Structure formats: structure tokens, C-alpha cells
Coordinates of C-alpha atoms and ligand atoms in Angstrom, one line a residue:
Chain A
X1092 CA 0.0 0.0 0.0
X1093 CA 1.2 3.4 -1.1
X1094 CA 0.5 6.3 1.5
X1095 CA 0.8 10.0 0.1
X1096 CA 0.4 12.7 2.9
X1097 CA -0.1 16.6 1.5
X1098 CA 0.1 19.7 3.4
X1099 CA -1.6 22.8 1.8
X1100 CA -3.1 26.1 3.4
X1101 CA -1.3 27.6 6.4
X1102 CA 0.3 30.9 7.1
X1103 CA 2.9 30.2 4.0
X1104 CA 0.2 28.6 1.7
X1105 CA 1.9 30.7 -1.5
X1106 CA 5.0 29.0 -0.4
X1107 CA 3.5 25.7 0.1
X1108 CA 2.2 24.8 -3.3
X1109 CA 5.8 23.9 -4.4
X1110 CA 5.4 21.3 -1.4
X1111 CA 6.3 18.1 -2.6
X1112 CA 3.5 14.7 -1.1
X1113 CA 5.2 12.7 1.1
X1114 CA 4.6 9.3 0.0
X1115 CA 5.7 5.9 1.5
X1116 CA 5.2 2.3 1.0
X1117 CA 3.9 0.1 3.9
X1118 CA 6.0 -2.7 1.7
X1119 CA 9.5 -1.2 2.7
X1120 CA 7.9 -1.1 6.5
X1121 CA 8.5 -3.3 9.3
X1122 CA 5.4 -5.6 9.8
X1123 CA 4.1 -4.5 13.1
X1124 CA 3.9 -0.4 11.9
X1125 CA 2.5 -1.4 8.5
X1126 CA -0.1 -3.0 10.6
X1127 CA -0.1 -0.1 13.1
X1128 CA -0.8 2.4 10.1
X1129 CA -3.9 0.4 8.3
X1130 CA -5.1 0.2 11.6
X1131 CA -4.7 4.2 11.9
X1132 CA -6.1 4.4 8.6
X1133 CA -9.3 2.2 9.2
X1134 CA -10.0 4.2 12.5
X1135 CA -9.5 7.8 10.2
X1136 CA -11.8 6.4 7.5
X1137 CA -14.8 5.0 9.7
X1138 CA -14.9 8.5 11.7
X1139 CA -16.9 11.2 9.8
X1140 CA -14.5 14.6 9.8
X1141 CA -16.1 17.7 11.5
X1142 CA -17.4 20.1 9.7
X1143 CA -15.2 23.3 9.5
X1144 CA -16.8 26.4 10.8
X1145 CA -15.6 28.3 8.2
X1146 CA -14.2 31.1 10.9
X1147 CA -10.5 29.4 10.5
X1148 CA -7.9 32.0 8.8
X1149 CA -4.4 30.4 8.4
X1150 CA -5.2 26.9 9.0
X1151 CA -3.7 23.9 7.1
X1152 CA -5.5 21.2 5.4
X1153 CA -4.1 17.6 4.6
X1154 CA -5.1 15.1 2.5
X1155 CA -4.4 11.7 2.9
X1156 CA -4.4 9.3 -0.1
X1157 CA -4.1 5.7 0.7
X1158 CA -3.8 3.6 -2.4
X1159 CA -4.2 -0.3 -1.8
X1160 CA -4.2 -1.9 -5.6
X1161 CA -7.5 -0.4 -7.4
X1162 CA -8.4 0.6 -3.6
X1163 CA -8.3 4.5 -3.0
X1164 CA -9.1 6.2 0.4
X1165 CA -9.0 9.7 0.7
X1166 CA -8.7 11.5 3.8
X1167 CA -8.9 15.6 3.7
X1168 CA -9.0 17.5 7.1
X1169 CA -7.6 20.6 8.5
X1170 CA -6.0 22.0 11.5
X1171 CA -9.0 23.7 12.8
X1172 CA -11.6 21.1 12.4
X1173 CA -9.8 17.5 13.3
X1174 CA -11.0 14.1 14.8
X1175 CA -8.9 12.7 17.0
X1176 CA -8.3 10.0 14.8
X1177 CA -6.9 11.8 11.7
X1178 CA -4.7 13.3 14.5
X1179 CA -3.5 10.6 15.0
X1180 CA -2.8 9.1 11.9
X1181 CA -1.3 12.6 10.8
X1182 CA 0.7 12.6 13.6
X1183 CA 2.5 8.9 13.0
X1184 CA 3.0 10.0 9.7
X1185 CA 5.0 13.3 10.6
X1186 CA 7.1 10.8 12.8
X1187 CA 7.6 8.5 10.5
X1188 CA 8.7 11.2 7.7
X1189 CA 10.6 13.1 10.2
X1190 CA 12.8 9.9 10.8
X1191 CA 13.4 9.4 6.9
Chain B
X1122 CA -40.7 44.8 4.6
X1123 CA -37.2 43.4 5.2
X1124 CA -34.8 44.5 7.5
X1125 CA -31.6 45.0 5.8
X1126 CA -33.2 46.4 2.4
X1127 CA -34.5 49.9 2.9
X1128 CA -31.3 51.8 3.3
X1129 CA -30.2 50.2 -0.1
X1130 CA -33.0 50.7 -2.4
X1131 CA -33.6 54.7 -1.0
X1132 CA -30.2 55.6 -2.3
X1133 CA -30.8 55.9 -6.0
X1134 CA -33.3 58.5 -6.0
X1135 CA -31.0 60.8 -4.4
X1136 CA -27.9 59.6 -6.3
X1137 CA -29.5 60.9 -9.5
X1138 CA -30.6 63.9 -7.5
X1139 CA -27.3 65.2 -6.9
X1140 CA -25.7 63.9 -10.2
X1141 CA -28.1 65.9 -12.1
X1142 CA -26.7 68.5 -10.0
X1143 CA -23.0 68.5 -10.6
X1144 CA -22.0 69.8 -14.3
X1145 CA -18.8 68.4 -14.1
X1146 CA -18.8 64.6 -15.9
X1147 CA -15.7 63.5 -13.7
X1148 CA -17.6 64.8 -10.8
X1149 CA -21.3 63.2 -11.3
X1150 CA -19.2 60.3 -11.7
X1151 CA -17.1 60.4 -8.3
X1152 CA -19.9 61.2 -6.6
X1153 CA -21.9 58.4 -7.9
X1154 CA -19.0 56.0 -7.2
X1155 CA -18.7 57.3 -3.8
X1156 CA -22.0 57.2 -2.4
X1157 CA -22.8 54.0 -3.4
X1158 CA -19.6 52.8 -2.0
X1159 CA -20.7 54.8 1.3
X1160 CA -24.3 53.6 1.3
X1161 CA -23.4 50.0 1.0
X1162 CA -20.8 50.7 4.0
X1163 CA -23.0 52.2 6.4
X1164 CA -25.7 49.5 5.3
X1165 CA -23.6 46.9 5.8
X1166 CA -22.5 48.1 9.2
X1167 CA -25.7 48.9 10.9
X1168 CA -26.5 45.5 9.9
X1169 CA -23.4 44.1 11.7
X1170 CA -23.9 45.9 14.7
X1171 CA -27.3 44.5 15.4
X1172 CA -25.8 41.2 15.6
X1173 CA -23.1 41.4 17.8
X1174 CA -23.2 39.2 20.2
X1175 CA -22.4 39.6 23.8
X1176 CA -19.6 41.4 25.5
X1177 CA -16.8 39.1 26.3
X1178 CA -15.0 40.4 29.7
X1179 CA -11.3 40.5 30.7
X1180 CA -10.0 43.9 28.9
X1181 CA -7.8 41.0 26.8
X1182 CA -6.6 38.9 29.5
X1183 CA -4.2 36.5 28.3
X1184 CA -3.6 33.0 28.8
X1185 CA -1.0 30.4 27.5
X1186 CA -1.7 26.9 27.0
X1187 CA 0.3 24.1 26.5
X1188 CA -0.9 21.4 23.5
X1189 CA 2.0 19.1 24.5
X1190 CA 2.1 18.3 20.8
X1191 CA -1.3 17.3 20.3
X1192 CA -3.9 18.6 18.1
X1193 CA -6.5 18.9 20.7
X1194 CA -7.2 22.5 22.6
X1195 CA -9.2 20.4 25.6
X1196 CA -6.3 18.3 26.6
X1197 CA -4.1 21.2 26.9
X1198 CA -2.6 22.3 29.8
X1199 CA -2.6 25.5 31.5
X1200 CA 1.2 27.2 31.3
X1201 CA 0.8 31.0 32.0
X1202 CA -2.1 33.1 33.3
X1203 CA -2.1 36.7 33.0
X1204 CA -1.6 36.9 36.4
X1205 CA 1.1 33.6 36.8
X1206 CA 5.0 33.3 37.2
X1207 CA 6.9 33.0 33.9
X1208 CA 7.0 29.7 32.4
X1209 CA 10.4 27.8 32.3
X1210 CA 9.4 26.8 28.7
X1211 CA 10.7 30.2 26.4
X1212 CA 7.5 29.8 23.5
X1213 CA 4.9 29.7 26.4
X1214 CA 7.0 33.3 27.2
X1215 CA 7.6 34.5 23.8
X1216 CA 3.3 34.2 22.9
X1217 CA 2.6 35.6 26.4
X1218 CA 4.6 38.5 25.6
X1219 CA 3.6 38.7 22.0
X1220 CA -0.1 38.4 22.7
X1221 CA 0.8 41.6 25.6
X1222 CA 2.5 43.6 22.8
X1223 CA -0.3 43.4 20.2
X1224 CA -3.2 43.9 22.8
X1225 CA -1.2 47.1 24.3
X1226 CA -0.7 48.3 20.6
X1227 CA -4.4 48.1 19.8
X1228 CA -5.2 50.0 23.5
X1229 CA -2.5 52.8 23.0
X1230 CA -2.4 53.3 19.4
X1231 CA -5.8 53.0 18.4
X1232 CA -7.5 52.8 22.0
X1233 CA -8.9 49.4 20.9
X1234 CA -10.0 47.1 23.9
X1235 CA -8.6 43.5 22.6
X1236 CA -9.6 41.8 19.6
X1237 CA -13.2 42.4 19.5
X1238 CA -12.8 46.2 21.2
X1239 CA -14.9 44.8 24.3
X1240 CA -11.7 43.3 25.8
X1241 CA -12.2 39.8 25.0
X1242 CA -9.8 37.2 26.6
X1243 CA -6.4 36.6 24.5
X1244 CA -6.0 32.5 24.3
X1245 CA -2.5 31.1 23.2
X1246 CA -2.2 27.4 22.3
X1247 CA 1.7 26.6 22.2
X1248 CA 3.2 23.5 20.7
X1249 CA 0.3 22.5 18.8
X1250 CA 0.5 19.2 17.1
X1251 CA 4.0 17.5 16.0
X1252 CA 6.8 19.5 14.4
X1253 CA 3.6 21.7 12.6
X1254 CA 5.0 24.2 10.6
X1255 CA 2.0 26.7 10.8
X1256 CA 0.8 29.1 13.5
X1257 CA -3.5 30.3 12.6
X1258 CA -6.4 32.0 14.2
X1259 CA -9.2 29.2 14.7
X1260 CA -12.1 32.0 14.9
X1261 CA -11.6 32.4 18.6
X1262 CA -8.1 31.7 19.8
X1263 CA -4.0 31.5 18.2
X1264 CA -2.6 28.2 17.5
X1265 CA 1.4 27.6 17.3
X1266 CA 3.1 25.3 16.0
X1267 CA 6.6 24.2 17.3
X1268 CA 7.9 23.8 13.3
X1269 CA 9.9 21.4 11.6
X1270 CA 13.2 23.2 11.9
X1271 CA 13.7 23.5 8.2
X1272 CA 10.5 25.3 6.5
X1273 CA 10.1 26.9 10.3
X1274 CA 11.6 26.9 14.0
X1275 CA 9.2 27.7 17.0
X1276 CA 6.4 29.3 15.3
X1277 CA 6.4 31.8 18.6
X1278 CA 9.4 32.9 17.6
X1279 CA 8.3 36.3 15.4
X1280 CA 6.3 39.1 16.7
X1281 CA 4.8 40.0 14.2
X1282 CA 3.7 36.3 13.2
X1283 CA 1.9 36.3 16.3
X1284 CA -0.2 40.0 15.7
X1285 CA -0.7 38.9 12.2
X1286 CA -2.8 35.7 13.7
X1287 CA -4.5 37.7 16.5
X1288 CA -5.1 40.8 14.1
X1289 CA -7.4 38.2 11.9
X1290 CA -9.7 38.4 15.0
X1291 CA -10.0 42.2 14.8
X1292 CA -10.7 41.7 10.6
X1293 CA -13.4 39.2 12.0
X1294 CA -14.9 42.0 14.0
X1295 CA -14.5 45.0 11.9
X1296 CA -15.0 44.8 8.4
X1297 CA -15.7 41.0 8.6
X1298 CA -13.2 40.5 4.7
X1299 CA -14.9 37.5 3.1
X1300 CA -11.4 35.3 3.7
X1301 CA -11.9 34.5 -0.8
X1302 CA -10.1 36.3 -3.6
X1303 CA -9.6 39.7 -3.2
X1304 CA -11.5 40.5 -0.1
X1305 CA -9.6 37.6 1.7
X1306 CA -6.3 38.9 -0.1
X1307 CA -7.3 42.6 2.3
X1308 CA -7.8 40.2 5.1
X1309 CA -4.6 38.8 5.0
X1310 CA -2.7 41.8 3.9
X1311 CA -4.6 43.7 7.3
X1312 CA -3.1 40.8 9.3
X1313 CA 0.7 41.4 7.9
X1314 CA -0.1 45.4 7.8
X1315 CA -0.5 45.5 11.7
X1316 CA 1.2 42.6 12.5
X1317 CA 4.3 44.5 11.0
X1318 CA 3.1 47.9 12.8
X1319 CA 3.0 45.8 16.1
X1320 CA 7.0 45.1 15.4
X1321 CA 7.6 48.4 14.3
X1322 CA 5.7 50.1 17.8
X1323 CA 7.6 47.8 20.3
X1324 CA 10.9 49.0 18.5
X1325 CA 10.1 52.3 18.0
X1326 CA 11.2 52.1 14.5
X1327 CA 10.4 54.5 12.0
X1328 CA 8.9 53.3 8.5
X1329 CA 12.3 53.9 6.5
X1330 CA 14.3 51.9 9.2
X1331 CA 11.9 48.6 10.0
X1332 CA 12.3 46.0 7.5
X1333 CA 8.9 45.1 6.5
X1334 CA 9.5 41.6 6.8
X1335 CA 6.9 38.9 7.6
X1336 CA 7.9 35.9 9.7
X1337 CA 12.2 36.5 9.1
X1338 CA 12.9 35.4 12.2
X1339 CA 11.2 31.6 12.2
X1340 CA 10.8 30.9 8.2
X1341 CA 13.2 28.7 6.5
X1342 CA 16.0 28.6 10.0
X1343 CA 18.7 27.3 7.9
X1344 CA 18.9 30.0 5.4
X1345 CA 19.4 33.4 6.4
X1346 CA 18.3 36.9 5.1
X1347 CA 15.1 35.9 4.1
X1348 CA 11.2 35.9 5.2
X1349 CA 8.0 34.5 4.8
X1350 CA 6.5 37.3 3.0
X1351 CA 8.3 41.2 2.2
X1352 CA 5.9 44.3 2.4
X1353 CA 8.8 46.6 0.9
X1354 CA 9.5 44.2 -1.9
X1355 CA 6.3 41.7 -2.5
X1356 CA 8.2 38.6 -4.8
X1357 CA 11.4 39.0 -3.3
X1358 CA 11.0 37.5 0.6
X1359 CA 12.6 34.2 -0.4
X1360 CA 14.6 32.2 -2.8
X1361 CA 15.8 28.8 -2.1
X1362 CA 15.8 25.6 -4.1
X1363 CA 13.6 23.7 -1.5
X1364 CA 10.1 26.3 -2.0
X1365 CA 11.1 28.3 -4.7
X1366 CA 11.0 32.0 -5.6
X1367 CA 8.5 34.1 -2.9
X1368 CA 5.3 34.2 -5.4
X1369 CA 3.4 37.3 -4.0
X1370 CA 2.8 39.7 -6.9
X1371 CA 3.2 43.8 -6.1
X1372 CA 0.7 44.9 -8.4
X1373 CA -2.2 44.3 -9.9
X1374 CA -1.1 43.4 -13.6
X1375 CA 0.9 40.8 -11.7
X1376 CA -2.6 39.7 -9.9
X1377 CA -2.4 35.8 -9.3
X1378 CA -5.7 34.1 -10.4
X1379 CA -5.8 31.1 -8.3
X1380 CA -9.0 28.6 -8.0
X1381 CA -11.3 29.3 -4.8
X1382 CA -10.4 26.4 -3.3
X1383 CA -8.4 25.3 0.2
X1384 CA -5.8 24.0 -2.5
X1385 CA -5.8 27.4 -4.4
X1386 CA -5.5 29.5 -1.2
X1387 CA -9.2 30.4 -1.2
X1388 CA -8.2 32.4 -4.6
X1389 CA -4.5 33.4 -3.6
X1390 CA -5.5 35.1 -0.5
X1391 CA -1.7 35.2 0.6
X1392 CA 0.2 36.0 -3.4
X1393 CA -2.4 38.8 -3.6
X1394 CA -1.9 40.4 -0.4
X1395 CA 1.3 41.5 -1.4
X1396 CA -0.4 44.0 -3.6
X1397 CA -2.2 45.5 -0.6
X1398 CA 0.9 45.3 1.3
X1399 CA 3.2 47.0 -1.4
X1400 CA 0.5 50.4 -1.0
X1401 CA 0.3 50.6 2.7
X1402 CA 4.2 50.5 2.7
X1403 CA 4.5 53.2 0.4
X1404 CA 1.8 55.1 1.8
X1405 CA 3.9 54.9 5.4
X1406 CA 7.1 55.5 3.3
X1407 CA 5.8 58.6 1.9
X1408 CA 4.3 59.9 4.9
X1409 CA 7.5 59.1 6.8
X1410 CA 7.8 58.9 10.4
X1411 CA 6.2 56.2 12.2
X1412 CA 4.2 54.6 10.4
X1413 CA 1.6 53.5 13.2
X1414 CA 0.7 57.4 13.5
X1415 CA -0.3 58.5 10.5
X1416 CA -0.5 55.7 7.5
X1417 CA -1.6 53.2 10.6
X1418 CA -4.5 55.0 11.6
X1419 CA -5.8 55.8 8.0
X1420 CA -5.4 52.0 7.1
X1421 CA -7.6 51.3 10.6
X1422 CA -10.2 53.5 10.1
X1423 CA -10.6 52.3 7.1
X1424 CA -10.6 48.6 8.2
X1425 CA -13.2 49.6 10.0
X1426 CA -15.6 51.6 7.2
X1427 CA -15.0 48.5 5.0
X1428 CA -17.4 45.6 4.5
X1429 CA -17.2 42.1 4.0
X1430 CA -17.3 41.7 0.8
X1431 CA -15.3 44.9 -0.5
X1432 CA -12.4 44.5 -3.3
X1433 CA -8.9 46.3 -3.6
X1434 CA -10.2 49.2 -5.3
X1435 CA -13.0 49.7 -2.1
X1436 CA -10.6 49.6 0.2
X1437 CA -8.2 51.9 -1.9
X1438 CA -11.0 54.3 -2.6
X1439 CA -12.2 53.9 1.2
X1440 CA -8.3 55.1 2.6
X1441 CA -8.5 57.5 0.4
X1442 CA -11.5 59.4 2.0
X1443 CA -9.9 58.5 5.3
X1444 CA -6.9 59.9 4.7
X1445 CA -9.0 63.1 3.9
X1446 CA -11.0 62.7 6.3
X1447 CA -8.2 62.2 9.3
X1448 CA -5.5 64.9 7.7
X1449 CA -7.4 67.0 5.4
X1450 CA -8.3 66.6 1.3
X1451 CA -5.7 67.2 -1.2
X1452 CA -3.0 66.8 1.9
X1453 CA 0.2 65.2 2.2
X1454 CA -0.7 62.2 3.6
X1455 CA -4.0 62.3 1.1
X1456 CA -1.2 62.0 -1.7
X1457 CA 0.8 59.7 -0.4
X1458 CA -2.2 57.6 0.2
X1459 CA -2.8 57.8 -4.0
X1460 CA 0.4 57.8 -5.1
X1461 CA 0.7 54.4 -3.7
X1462 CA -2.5 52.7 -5.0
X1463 CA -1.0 54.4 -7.9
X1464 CA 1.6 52.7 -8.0
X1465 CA 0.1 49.2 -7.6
X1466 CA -2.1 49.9 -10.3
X1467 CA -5.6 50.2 -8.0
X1468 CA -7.3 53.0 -9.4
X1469 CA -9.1 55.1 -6.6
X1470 CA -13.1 55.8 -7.6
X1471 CA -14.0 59.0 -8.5
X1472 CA -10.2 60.3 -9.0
X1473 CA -9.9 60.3 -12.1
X1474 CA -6.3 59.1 -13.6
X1475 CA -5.0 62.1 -14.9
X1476 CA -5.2 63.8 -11.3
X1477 CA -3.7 60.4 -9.8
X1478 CA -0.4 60.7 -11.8
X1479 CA -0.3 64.4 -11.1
X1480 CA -0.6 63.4 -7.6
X1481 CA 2.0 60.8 -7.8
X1482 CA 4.5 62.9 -9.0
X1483 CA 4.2 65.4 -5.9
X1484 CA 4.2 63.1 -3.6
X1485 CA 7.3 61.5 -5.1
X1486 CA 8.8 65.1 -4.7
X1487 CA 9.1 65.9 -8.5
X1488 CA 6.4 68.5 -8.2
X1489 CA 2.3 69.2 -9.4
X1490 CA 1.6 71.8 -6.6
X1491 CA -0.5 73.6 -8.6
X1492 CA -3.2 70.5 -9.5
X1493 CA -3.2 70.6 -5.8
X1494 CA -6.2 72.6 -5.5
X1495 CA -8.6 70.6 -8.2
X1496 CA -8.1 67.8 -6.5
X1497 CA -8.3 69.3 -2.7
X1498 CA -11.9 70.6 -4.3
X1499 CA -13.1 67.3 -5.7
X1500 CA -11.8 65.6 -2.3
X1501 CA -14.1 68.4 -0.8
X1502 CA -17.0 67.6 -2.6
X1503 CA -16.8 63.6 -2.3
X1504 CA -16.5 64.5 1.4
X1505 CA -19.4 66.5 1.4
X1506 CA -21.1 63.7 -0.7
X1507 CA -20.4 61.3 1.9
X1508 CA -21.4 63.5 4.7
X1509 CA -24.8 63.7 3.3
X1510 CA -25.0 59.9 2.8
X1511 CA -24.2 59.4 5.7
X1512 CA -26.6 61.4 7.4
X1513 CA -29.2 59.8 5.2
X1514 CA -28.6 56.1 6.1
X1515 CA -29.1 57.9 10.1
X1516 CA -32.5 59.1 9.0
X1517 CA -33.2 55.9 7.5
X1518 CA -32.1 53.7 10.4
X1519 CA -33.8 56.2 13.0
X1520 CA -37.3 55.8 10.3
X1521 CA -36.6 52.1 10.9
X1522 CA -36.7 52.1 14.4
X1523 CA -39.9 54.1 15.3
X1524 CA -42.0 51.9 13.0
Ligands
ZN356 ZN1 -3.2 35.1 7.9

């Protein structure tokens, strides 16, 4: 499974379209955080994102594409309006990017 | 009968009135220009007021939170009240201060009381998420993000990052800028106007000395000399190999059309602010001195005659009759204030071009003192204009209420 995370948005958004998607491939992982990351990636999908309130200026939006074979799931929130569960998914994947 | 559409639809009558009036095409058409600009203003702001909500108490009391490098504001923890002992940690400091700076600038400068004027609490959320290389204004409180150490360090870290966030509350509760396209490109340029001013006032830096650099203290921490965005020099903040050549256009033939989307920056709201930006610099430039006084309180006032929806050539037109209004028509700071919209290719309404260039030139110093009274008259009579308009829309909300 390939895993592309995009930043956009944000107090530098002009500068942040030349932003490059961080992708990775759960095949070059070790087993138990492949597992760890469909497993944050099932708990992202099954909870409905919050609805942005619109009153937001400067906030960053992600999206999240998870491509499994002809599988797609796509995952867009942003900073102000999160569920804990893209939070956390987002946040493994900053680690893991972080380390590379 | 509708609330909101009397004051609007009563306008046109007495438009026509008065253009029949003036013999003068240029005139009629200034005039016309102008008072519907005015109308829709004072429309727009009656409206407003009605709906503001309760007071929120505290004369801006501030408080820090900690996020501990999660995304989520109810798991924070408490790290500085107003009232508390430093924190050991230096970004809980650096917003506390920051937050201090920019509510003491809106209370001395422009006797503001906090973001909303009714001295509503100041809430700082420090660390927020892992390494997040953004700091924003969530509608009610500042998020900061700790950075990534390449694109940004400590997000805390600039002054004027931090007035820029909390000046989008005072946008929110003034004119309200639609945060799309050109209205959301005056948001954000408001945001890095008094954010800058904010620097400027706790340096005591005059406009030719400050740098009128956005964010040049946390963007990009590896690569010096540059900023996030440049007011002086819109396209020129950054250059690097990693994000490229700073985008921001400083004038309106170089107007970035972007899609209205979250991935198009809601229509470029931050390339097209530099257009914005570029006139108020010039206008404080020009003016000289410190640019809070004069250029600062022209650009507020007019921040706060603007509405939502209004485009660059409102708000141009709108600091234009402020700047009349504050330091008298066909003044210096009058000129400076069109000899810098001028420049960025915004046309002000009702001046027509001719008299703009004239008016460029003497405020660049190369002369035209003797167009100075023409346009000192038509100045006058948009005043006078707008005087009238205004007093109309009163007669019209007063009509209102008594029914
Ligand atoms: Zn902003």
C-alpha cells in the first residue's frame, strides 16, 4: 500500500504549493507499523471529519491518499476542524517522515 | 418589509438627485461611485452591529496553553495566566509577551480594547501538534506550531507572526473580509499590515528603518536573510531551491488568479496580499515617520468603514476618504495615500487618472503643486457627498426604528 500525505493552506500557503506529497510504501515497513498504520487508517476512514466552521484563517488542510491496488481512500481534514483520529494518523505520519 | 433592504433601495433617488446636480462629468461620476460605496458601508455596518453578540469580559486577559504536541485545545494544559509566574518553557513566554505587545498596541495606538474592542480574553495554544510548521487564528483563539526546523523553527518565535494571527480576530470584527479572492487577499494583507506595525511600535522604528519583513525570524532557520512574505518588496521575501522563488505579486497586472479552493488559497489570499501590502508601505514611506501614526491609523479607520465583501479598489478608494478625512483633502498624507494605489495599479473611484499621476508625481517630490487645488476641491465635494449619505442612512435607520 502506497501512502501520500499533502500539506496545503497555512500561514505560508503561497510557499506551500511547491510542497512536494510525502509518500511511502507500507511494503519497505516493518510488519508491526504497517499494521499499526492500516489500523490508523481504518479508524481515520470509519470517523466522519467535523465540519469546518468556516471562521478558521491560516489553518492547514491535509489530504491523505491511501492507495491499496484499485483501492483509493482519501482522507482531507484541517487544522481547525480534526478528529482525533486523523490526528492521530497525521501525527505517525510526521514521525515517520521526520525519521526518513 | 425586510430588515436590511431599505437603506439600499432609498439611495438611487438621491444619487440621481445630486448627479443631475453636478456639471462636471468626472464629478457626477465620483460622486456616484462614492455614495454608493458609502451607502453599501453604512448598510452593511448597521446591519453588523445588530448582531453582535455579547460582551466578552477581561480587557484581553491573556492566557498560555500548553498542547503538549497534540492537536487537541481540551487536553491542553494550563502554562501561564495573566496573572502567573513566567513559564520555564521560552514559547509559552515568547506568545505571552507577543499576545501583551499586540493587545497594548491596539489599546494605545488605536484605544482598541482587545480583539473584539470589548476586551475579550487573549487565548495562546503553544506546541500544537508534532513539528507543525503553521501558526492560525481558529475563529476564537492562536494556535502555534513548534515547526519542523527547516521550513520553520518555534512558530512563537516572530512578533509579528503572532499579531498577524491575532489581528485576523480584529478583521473578524470589523469589516468582517470575506477570507476568498480579493476580499480575503485585504484580510490577509490587514493581518501582515498590523502585524508589522505591532514590530515596528515595540521598536520604536520608523517606517524607512523597519524591515517590513513577515515571519524572518522563524521561516526557513537554515537560510538566512530571508522571510516569509516582504511588504517593501512583494516577490522578493525568499529564494531557495527547496520552496522556490516568494510568489506574491506587487501589483495588480501581476494579480495571481488562483481557484477558490483550500488548495488554491481560497483564490490566492496570501500572493495577492502582497499587492495591498506594497500600498500601505508606500503610503507609510511617503508619509514618513512612524508609520503607526499616521499611514496606521488611516489604514484602521478604514478597516473599519469596510465591509465584508469589499475588493482592492474599495478599500483603496475607502483610505483614500480616510486619509482626507483624518488629515485634510488634497494633503500630504492624502497624496501619499494615492500615489501608492497608484503605483500598484488600483485606481481610486472618483479620482480620475490624470489627477492620480499628477498626484503621484508630488508626492514623489518631483512637483504638481499647482493640480493641488482641483483635486483638494473634488476631495471636498466627495466629502461632502459622503457627509450627506451618511446622514441619510441615520434618517433611515432612525425611520426604521420608530415603526
Ligand atoms: Zn493570515
Amino acid at each position: 500500500m502506497k501512502v501520500a500525505l499533502e500539506s496545503y493552506g497555512g500561514l505560508a500557503a503561497a510557499a506551500g504549493l511547491r510542497r512536494p506529497p510525502k509518500v511511502l510504501d507500507t511494503t519497505a515497513l516493518p510488519a508491526a507499523a504497517a499494521a499499526e498504520l492500516a489500523r490508523l487508517l481504518a479508524a481515520a476512514a470509519a470517523t466522519p471529519p467535523e465540519e469546518p466552521d468556516g471562521r478558521a484563517r491560516d489553518a492547514m488542510s491535509y489530504t491523505v491518499t491511501a492507495q491499496d491496488g484499485d483501492r483509493v481512500t482519501v482522507l482531507e481534514q484541517s487544522d481547525a476542524a480534526m478528529t482525533p483520529a486523523f490526528a492521530d494518523l497525521l501525527t505517525w505520519l510526521r514521525k515517520h517522515h521526520a525519521q526518513q | 418589509m425586510s430588515g436590511t433592504r431599505p437603506i439600499n433601495c432609498i439611495i438611487p433617488p438621491y444619487i440621481l438627485d445630486k448627479l443631475l446636480d453636478s456639471e462636471n462629468s468626472e464629478v457626477r461620476q465620483a460622486a456616484l461611485d462614492t455614495m454608493l460605496l458609502t451607502a453599501r458601508l453604512r448598510g452593511e455596518r448597521a446591519i453588523r452591529s445588530s448582531f453582535t453578540g455579547a460582551a466578552a469580559p477581561g480587557d484581553g486577559r491573556r492566557t498560555v496553553f500548553d498542547c503538549e504536541q497534540e492537536e487537541f485545545l481540551r487536553n491542553a494544559v494550563l502554562a501561564r495566566p495573566e496573572d502567573g509566574p513566567e513559564s520555564t518553557d521560552p514559547a509559552v513566554n515568547r506568545a505571552f509577551d507577543a499576545l501583551g505587545l499586540t493587545r497594548d498596541f491596539y489599546k494605545e495606538v488605536f484605544q482598541r480594547n482587545s480583539v473584539d474592542g470589548q476586551g475579550m480574553r487573549l487565548d495562546g495554544y503553544v506546541h500544537f501538534g508534532f513539528k507543525v510548521n503553521n501558526a492560525f487564528w481558529d475563529g476564537r483563539q492562536m494556535l502555534f506550531g513548534d515547526g519542523d526546523g527547516q521550513e520553520f523553527s518555534n512558530l512563537t518565535g516572530s512578533l509579528e507572526v503572532i499579531s498577524h494571527e491575532l489581528t485576523h480576530g480584529v478583521t473578524d470584527h470589523t469589516s468582517g473580509f470575506v477570507y476568498h479572492n480579493q476580499s480575503g487577499a485585504l484580510n490577509e494583507s490587514m493581518s501582515d499590515v498590523f502585524g508589522s506595525l505591532v514590530k515596528q511600535w515595540s521598536l520604536k522604528q520608523r517606517a524607512e528603518e523597519a524591515d517590513w519583513l513577515i515571519g524572518a525570524d522563524v521561516w526557513t532557520p537554515g537560510i538566512g536573510g530571508d522571510a516569509l512574505r516582504s511588504m517593501k518588496d512583494p516577490g522578493r521575501a525568499y529564494n531557495n531551491p527547496q520552496f522556490g522563488k516568494d510568489p506574491q505579486p506587487d501589483r495588480m497586472s501581476r494579480f495571481i488568479h488562483l481557484p477558490d479552493t483550500k488548495r488554491g488559497d481560497f483564490g490566492g489570499v496570501h500572493f495577492n496580499s502582497g499587492i495591498p501590502n506594497k500600498a500601505f508601505y508606500l503610503t507609510a514611506v511617503r508619509i514618513g515617520g512612524f508609520a503607526w501614526e499616521a499611514a496606521g491609523t488611516i489604514w484602521y479607520e478604514a478597516l473599519k468603514a469596510s465591509s465584508a465583501e469589499d475588493q482592492f479598489q474599495d478599500f483603496a478608494t475607502t483610505t483614500f476618504q480616510k486619509a482626507g478625512e483624518l488629515f485634510g483633502a488634497g494633503g500630504p498624507e492624502q497624496a501619499a495615500v494615492l500615489s501608492a494605489w497608484q503605483e500598484v495599479e488600483v485606481p481610486i473611484r472618483g479620482v480620475p487618472t490624470g489627477v492620480a499621476r499628477i498626484r503621484s508625481f508630488a508626492a514623489n517630490g518631483s512637483g504638481g503643486a499647482g493640480r493641488e487645488d482641483g483635486l483638494a476641491a473634488l476631495a471636498r465635494q466627495i466629502g461632502t457627498l459622503n457627509d450627506k449619505v451618511t446622514q441619510l442612512a441615520k434618517d433611515v435607520a432612525e425611520l426604521k426604528g420608530t415603526r
